[in-house]
Amino acid sequence: MSADVELSDVSVTFGSFYAAKNVNVKVNGGEFFSFLGPSGCGKTTLLRAISGFQEPSEGKVLIDNKDMSGIGPNKRPTALIFQNLALFPLMSVSENIAFSLEVRGVSKEERKKRADELLELIALEGQGDKKVHQLSGGQKQRVAIARALAVEPKVLLLDEPLSALDLKLRQRMRTELREIQKRVNITFIYITHDQGEALTMSDRIAVMNEGELEQIGKCDEVYNNPLTPFVATFVGENNPLYGKVTGIEGDKAKIETADGQYLATMNESKKLNIGDESIAFVRPESLFIPRDGDNFDNKIDVNIESFEFEGNLKNFYASLKSGAKIKFSVPNAIDTSSITSGSSIVLGFESSKSIILPKASLAID
Amino acid sequence: MMGIYIFIFFAYLFGPLIIMSITAFNSAEFPSITPWECFSFRWFNEGKIAYDGQHLAGLLSDWRLHDGIISSLIIGAGVVTLSVPIGMAAAIVLTQVRSQLRDIYYSISIMPVLFPGVIIGISTVVLWDRIAGLGGEGFIADIGRNGIFLTILAQTCFISTYCFLIFVARLQRFDQTQEEAALDLGASQTQVFFKILVPYLSPAIASAAVIAFLFSFENYNTTVFSILSDQTLTTVIASKVRLGISPALSALALTIIALTIIAAVTYEVLRRRAEKRYAESQEKFVKEKAADNRINKKYKAGFKIPKGITAILLIVVFATYGATQIVKNDLYGQSCIDAADKEKKSKFLEQLQTLESNELTDEELSGGSLGGNQDYGDIFGDPSLFQDFGGFD
């Protein structure tokens, strides 16, 4: 049912512009795989290369170990869910779902039977005669999925299909998508710029920037052990502390910044030497306000500038002596009435929760 | 103020049409309201034999008009079948062309609208005359000199451009990911065209067909050249006008207006019915979705006076006044027509007699007091004529 998808050295160029450059990735059959990256990073181009709307300029797309070059989108075992869904407005819901069967010459009764089955799968029983415009946003979403599944594709490609929905619906659709994927057990390749979506749904994610793959890995791996400053700041939030390496102890490195010395963990594949320009990253949720008895590896003096209430979290924006900005989050349950704008406090973080990487550009946001 | 402006505007638009429609019911030989002769339907029927023996054909008995209408209908159908596909194909090509070529292509495509129709007509005839001349006496020669065929080609030249513009407007709003979605779902290009594009374009196809037909039906300046020895409705009317205008043309105009109004009203009624059905389905949908208390069920439309009431009243008043005048003065029916004819005949005979009695003598013909040589023959003999002339330098 499901198939492997392999991109081998795939490059897509438009003139002299590389939309995707030397992309190598192997998506396993039955996996929920996400391409995550800012808009314009080439992830949609890759998806179009897999679905057959875009021939790669170099390299090969293999589905089920078969080379797909020269095979049109209507002949590939993939189905694509478009960002705007692209439901056919002149057809009813059932006609939409059964479109792929109709063009294959499947009989009317068979089509109806299959459409009803799929309507049941997406929990829209008995609504097949409605027109598309009579459905709500989430229902349209599910119809688009059902329409794509009707072909019984081996790979389902999703191009930011949730971006038009409101927050609550988006959260519910995440769970639903995941469940549908488990039920039909086919390969899902998902494209998104929303790291929350990618992290909650995927088995593995690939982070892309400017046409190139930055990192491929399991969600927690990518989040906790980013390989590049771009990944560190694009997936989740991170506070960068710029400086020079002054000492190395095992897998830890000491970094000297304008605001003091910190100890941070090195990545196995990104070893540093003394004197290297580098960045230590610490996430807002890893910064703590020390209580009695707490003993952190690193301490950092900050001056609170502003405060924002997010609901489950309270976010504080503070500045260091050098003027660098830093953000930290405190669960709403913790009382922070003593911390006000202008007050100076000391924050602590563990070296194991801080990553140090060679200096490179961050994700701009 | 607004009302007065609207009244003047509509009077300007429809005044001539209303006057013309009324003249269709006057039995006089020349379309007129005053003097009113008799109320009659004869211009819609067989027409009349005038007092001087001239036959003035009515709408039903005018075979040249009938032939013209039939060829106009044939040409209209031909133009529709050619221009709609051509316009559609050209518009679809426009969506596929990228880069600067697009502007050039667009300019070339709309150029036929900018050419004078006369030139399109003449050039079609010239071209096909050459083509017909090439093939000897065969089929090519026949159709190259067939007026109806040439007119279809000549009109299609520029009418397909109007169709093109209609399709371009519709295609601009087409979401091309739908085509991609269909392809992705396994449809072939042909299936995408017939199952996605054509249904989407069907309103444009309908309006392009209607507009192509109307443009073809009323075209004169291209047709008059390309029709050769045949006749269409417009060329028949034009040749009639040259001989003197007859109330039969008013009758024809009124018939066309009536058909147009019936078509427009039918379309509007159907559209409103569809709209109502859609509104009902939407209401049902909202009721399913929203809680009861959010829908105000008590709303009920009260009786409202239509906005055009003044215009309707005005028309009714004038029509009643006219009708009573006609009935009161016995200006209708066969007896009135007979009486009018008799009177005119006697007047005609009287005039003939006067003419005969005034017959000119030979001497008067050779040089009357006004037309002879005496006054103007000697114009160059006038000594003061070249007085101020300075000569050629």
GROMACS .gro file of C-alpha atoms in nm, chain A residues 43-293:
model
  251
   43LYS     CA    1   0.976   2.294  -0.016
   44THR     CA    2   0.679   2.337  -0.250
   45THR     CA    3   0.914   2.291  -0.546
   46LEU     CA    4   1.025   1.958  -0.399
   47LEU     CA    5   0.664   1.853  -0.353
   48ARG     CA    6   0.588   1.941  -0.714
   49ALA     CA    7   0.891   1.740  -0.819
   50ILE     CA    8   0.758   1.438  -0.630
   51SER     CA    9   0.405   1.477  -0.769
   52GLY     CA   10   0.532   1.526  -1.124
   53PHE     CA   11   0.434   1.886  -1.196
   54GLN     CA   12   0.799   1.984  -1.199
   55GLU     CA   13   1.075   1.779  -1.355
   56PRO     CA   14   1.398   1.806  -1.154
   57SER     CA   15   1.678   1.982  -1.343
   58GLU     CA   16   1.922   1.732  -1.196
   59GLY     CA   17   1.887   1.413  -0.997
   60LYS     CA   18   1.609   1.161  -0.971
   61VAL     CA   19   1.283   1.109  -0.790
   62LEU     CA   20   1.224   0.744  -0.703
   63ILE     CA   21   0.892   0.616  -0.580
   64ASP     CA   22   0.889   0.252  -0.478
   65ASN     CA   23   1.244   0.235  -0.618
   66LYS     CA   24   1.115   0.327  -0.963
   67ASP     CA   25   1.260   0.624  -1.147
   68MET     CA   26   0.980   0.872  -1.208
   69SER     CA   27   1.146   1.086  -1.472
   70GLY     CA   28   0.918   1.143  -1.770
   71ILE     CA   29   0.611   1.016  -1.588
   72GLY     CA   30   0.331   1.273  -1.567
   73PRO     CA   31   0.138   1.361  -1.251
   74ASN     CA   32  -0.163   1.163  -1.369
   75LYS     CA   33   0.047   0.845  -1.393
   76ARG     CA   34   0.225   0.862  -1.057
   77PRO     CA   35   0.105   0.676  -0.749
   78THR     CA   36   0.087   1.005  -0.560
   79ALA     CA   37  -0.200   1.234  -0.467
   80LEU     CA   38  -0.152   1.599  -0.384
   81ILE     CA   39  -0.359   1.810  -0.149
   82PHE     CA   40  -0.325   2.170  -0.255
   83GLN     CA   41  -0.280   2.466  -0.030
   84ASN     CA   42  -0.613   2.611  -0.146
   85LEU     CA   43  -0.756   2.254  -0.164
   86ALA     CA   44  -0.864   2.308  -0.528
   87LEU     CA   45  -1.198   2.135  -0.478
   88PHE     CA   46  -1.416   2.149  -0.788
   89PRO     CA   47  -1.684   2.406  -0.704
   90LEU     CA   48  -1.930   2.294  -0.971
   91MET     CA   49  -1.947   1.937  -0.843
   92SER     CA   50  -2.113   1.792  -0.537
   93VAL     CA   51  -1.909   1.651  -0.251
   94SER     CA   52  -1.953   1.294  -0.377
   95GLU     CA   53  -1.862   1.390  -0.732
   96ASN     CA   54  -1.551   1.559  -0.601
   97ILE     CA   55  -1.449   1.252  -0.406
   98ALA     CA   56  -1.523   1.014  -0.691
   99PHE     CA   57  -1.361   1.228  -0.960
  100SER     CA   58  -1.050   1.014  -0.982
  101LEU     CA   59  -1.266   0.705  -1.025
  102GLU     CA   60  -1.481   0.873  -1.287
  103VAL     CA   61  -1.182   0.960  -1.505
  104ARG     CA   62  -1.068   0.598  -1.475
  105GLY     CA   63  -1.401   0.480  -1.608
  106VAL     CA   64  -1.529   0.318  -1.289
  107SER     CA   65  -1.903   0.245  -1.301
  108LYS     CA   66  -2.150   0.475  -1.133
  109GLU     CA   67  -2.257   0.229  -0.859
  110GLU     CA   68  -1.899   0.148  -0.774
  111ARG     CA   69  -1.818   0.519  -0.756
  112LYS     CA   70  -2.108   0.583  -0.525
  113LYS     CA   71  -2.010   0.296  -0.301
  114ARG     CA   72  -1.652   0.414  -0.276
  115ALA     CA   73  -1.756   0.777  -0.216
  116ASP     CA   74  -1.984   0.665   0.067
  117GLU     CA   75  -1.702   0.465   0.224
  118LEU     CA   76  -1.471   0.765   0.212
  119LEU     CA   77  -1.740   0.997   0.345
  120GLU     CA   78  -1.764   0.764   0.640
  121LEU     CA   79  -1.388   0.773   0.686
  122ILE     CA   80  -1.394   1.152   0.711
  123ALA     CA   81  -1.711   1.153   0.925
  124LEU     CA   82  -1.930   1.328   0.667
  125GLU     CA   83  -2.186   1.050   0.612
  126GLY     CA   84  -2.493   1.153   0.417
  127GLN     CA   85  -2.351   1.487   0.309
  128GLY     CA   86  -2.238   1.373  -0.034
  129ASP     CA   87  -2.505   1.563  -0.223
  130LYS     CA   88  -2.407   1.898  -0.082
  131LYS     CA   89  -2.221   2.150  -0.290
  132VAL     CA   90  -1.869   2.234  -0.185
  133HIS     CA   91  -1.959   2.591  -0.087
  134GLN     CA   92  -2.207   2.457   0.166
  135LEU     CA   93  -1.932   2.300   0.373
  136SER     CA   94  -1.734   2.462   0.651
  137GLY     CA   95  -1.357   2.506   0.633
  138GLY     CA   96  -1.274   2.188   0.823
  139GLN     CA   97  -1.523   1.983   0.623
  140LYS     CA   98  -1.373   2.106   0.295
  141GLN     CA   99  -1.038   2.001   0.427
  142ARG     CA  100  -1.161   1.651   0.495
  143VAL     CA  101  -1.328   1.628   0.154
  144ALA     CA  102  -0.997   1.722  -0.008
  145ILE     CA  103  -0.829   1.440   0.184
  146ALA     CA  104  -1.101   1.193   0.089
  147ARG     CA  105  -1.074   1.297  -0.276
  148ALA     CA  106  -0.701   1.236  -0.269
  149LEU     CA  107  -0.744   0.901  -0.092
  150ALA     CA  108  -1.002   0.780  -0.344
  151VAL     CA  109  -0.723   0.707  -0.594
  152GLU     CA  110  -0.567   0.477  -0.333
  153PRO     CA  111  -0.235   0.652  -0.371
  154LYS     CA  112   0.080   0.506  -0.227
  155VAL     CA  113   0.200   0.849  -0.124
  156LEU     CA  114  -0.010   1.144  -0.011
  157LEU     CA  115   0.147   1.485  -0.053
  158LEU     CA  116   0.009   1.776   0.148
  159ASP     CA  117   0.100   2.135   0.067
  160GLU     CA  118   0.027   2.344   0.378
  161PRO     CA  119  -0.337   2.237   0.373
  162LEU     CA  120  -0.412   2.369   0.720
  163SER     CA  121  -0.280   2.720   0.676
  164ALA     CA  122  -0.621   2.871   0.599
  165LEU     CA  123  -0.794   2.735   0.908
  166ASP     CA  124  -0.840   2.902   1.243
  167LEU     CA  125  -0.631   2.789   1.538
  168LYS     CA  126  -0.877   2.553   1.709
  169LEU     CA  127  -0.969   2.383   1.384
  170ARG     CA  128  -0.607   2.357   1.287
  171GLN     CA  129  -0.526   2.180   1.612
  172ARG     CA  130  -0.813   1.938   1.566
  173MET     CA  131  -0.724   1.872   1.204
  174ARG     CA  132  -0.367   1.787   1.309
  175THR     CA  133  -0.493   1.504   1.523
  176GLU     CA  134  -0.738   1.398   1.256
  177LEU     CA  135  -0.474   1.392   0.984
  178ARG     CA  136  -0.253   1.182   1.203
  179GLU     CA  137  -0.536   0.938   1.269
  180ILE     CA  138  -0.632   0.914   0.904
  181GLN     CA  139  -0.268   0.844   0.821
  182LYS     CA  140  -0.260   0.559   1.073
  183ARG     CA  141  -0.585   0.415   0.943
  184VAL     CA  142  -0.495   0.418   0.573
  185ASN     CA  143  -0.129   0.346   0.645
  186ILE     CA  144   0.027   0.520   0.348
  187THR     CA  145   0.324   0.754   0.322
  188PHE     CA  146   0.237   1.115   0.404
  189ILE     CA  147   0.469   1.391   0.292
  190TYR     CA  148   0.370   1.716   0.450
  191ILE     CA  149   0.490   2.066   0.366
  192THR     CA  150   0.465   2.343   0.619
  193HIS     CA  151   0.627   2.657   0.749
  194ASP     CA  152   0.458   2.604   1.085
  195GLN     CA  153   0.701   2.421   1.314
  196GLY     CA  154   0.419   2.342   1.557
  197GLU     CA  155   0.235   2.146   1.287
  198ALA     CA  156   0.549   1.966   1.180
  199LEU     CA  157   0.648   1.868   1.533
  200THR     CA  158   0.307   1.744   1.647
  201MET     CA  159   0.225   1.531   1.343
  202SER     CA  160   0.544   1.399   1.193
  203ASP     CA  161   0.753   1.092   1.250
  204ARG     CA  162   1.048   1.272   1.099
  205ILE     CA  163   1.107   1.620   0.968
  206ALA     CA  164   1.345   1.778   0.721
  207VAL     CA  165   1.432   2.143   0.778
  208MET     CA  166   1.502   2.338   0.461
  209ASN     CA  167   1.657   2.676   0.399
  210GLU     CA  168   1.727   2.846   0.066
  211GLY     CA  169   1.679   2.530  -0.135
  212GLU     CA  170   1.904   2.312   0.076
  213LEU     CA  171   1.837   2.059   0.346
  214GLU     CA  172   1.965   2.175   0.683
  215GLN     CA  173   1.876   1.875   0.896
  216ILE     CA  174   1.673   1.556   0.882
  217GLY     CA  175   1.566   1.377   1.195
  218LYS     CA  176   1.302   1.283   1.449
  219CYS     CA  177   1.110   1.577   1.589
  220ASP     CA  178   1.267   1.582   1.937
  221GLU     CA  179   1.610   1.525   1.787
  222VAL     CA  180   1.578   1.826   1.561
  223TYR     CA  181   1.436   2.036   1.842
  224ASN     CA  182   1.690   1.938   2.105
  225ASN     CA  183   1.997   1.889   1.888
  226PRO     CA  184   1.985   2.135   1.603
  227LEU     CA  185   2.278   2.102   1.367
  228THR     CA  186   2.288   2.460   1.244
  229PRO     CA  187   2.205   2.801   1.391
  230PHE     CA  188   1.929   2.822   1.131
  231VAL     CA  189   1.758   2.509   1.258
  232ALA     CA  190   1.815   2.618   1.619
  233THR     CA  191   1.626   2.941   1.563
  234PHE     CA  192   1.371   2.825   1.305
  235VAL     CA  193   1.240   2.522   1.494
  236GLY     CA  194   1.107   2.668   1.814
  237GLU     CA  195   1.256   2.977   1.969
  238ASN     CA  196   1.614   3.019   2.079
  239ASN     CA  197   1.825   3.291   2.240
  240PRO     CA  198   2.162   3.327   2.065
  241LEU     CA  199   2.468   3.416   2.276
  242TYR     CA  200   2.756   3.515   2.048
  243GLY     CA  201   3.116   3.462   2.152
  244LYS     CA  202   3.444   3.272   2.119
  245VAL     CA  203   3.531   2.926   2.244
  246THR     CA  204   3.779   2.953   2.531
  247GLY     CA  205   3.787   2.600   2.666
  248ILE     CA  206   3.671   2.246   2.594
  249GLU     CA  207   3.584   1.982   2.856
  250GLY     CA  208   3.465   1.655   2.702
  251ASP     CA  209   3.152   1.729   2.505
  252LYS     CA  210   3.112   2.071   2.667
  253ALA     CA  211   3.263   2.396   2.545
  254LYS     CA  212   3.315   2.722   2.726
  255ILE     CA  213   3.210   3.033   2.540
  256GLU     CA  214   3.330   3.381   2.624
  257THR     CA  215   3.068   3.646   2.538
  258ALA     CA  216   3.047   4.018   2.599
  259ASP     CA  217   2.827   3.939   2.900
  260GLY     CA  218   3.025   3.661   3.057
  261GLN     CA  219   3.130   3.296   3.024
  262TYR     CA  220   2.885   3.013   2.968
  263LEU     CA  221   2.917   2.637   2.940
  264ALA     CA  222   2.727   2.469   2.658
  265THR     CA  223   2.702   2.126   2.495
  266MET     CA  224   2.869   2.060   2.161
  267ASN     CA  225   2.709   1.849   1.893
  268GLU     CA  226   2.899   1.533   1.809
  269SER     CA  227   2.921   1.619   1.442
  270LYS     CA  228   2.997   1.987   1.500
  271LYS     CA  229   3.316   1.979   1.708
  272LEU     CA  230   3.466   2.315   1.795
  273ASN     CA  231   3.822   2.429   1.866
  274ILE     CA  232   3.944   2.692   2.102
  275GLY     CA  233   3.921   3.036   1.948
  276ASP     CA  234   3.631   2.948   1.713
  277GLU     CA  235   3.360   3.208   1.660
  278SER     CA  236   3.048   3.039   1.785
  279ILE     CA  237   2.695   3.080   1.917
  280ALA     CA  238   2.547   2.921   2.225
  281PHE     CA  239   2.172   2.873   2.217
  282VAL     CA  240   1.938   2.855   2.510
  283ARG     CA  241   1.563   2.817   2.473
  284PRO     CA  242   1.322   3.050   2.657
  285GLU     CA  243   1.176   2.758   2.853
  286SER     CA  244   1.525   2.643   2.965
  287LEU     CA  245   1.596   2.973   3.139
  288PHE     CA  246   1.489   2.962   3.502
  289ILE     CA  247   1.454   3.209   3.783
  290PRO     CA  248   1.665   3.031   4.050
  291ARG     CA  249   1.497   2.946   4.380
  292ASP     CA  250   1.675   2.862   4.702
  293GLY     CA  251   1.887   2.553   4.662
   0.00000   0.00000   0.00000
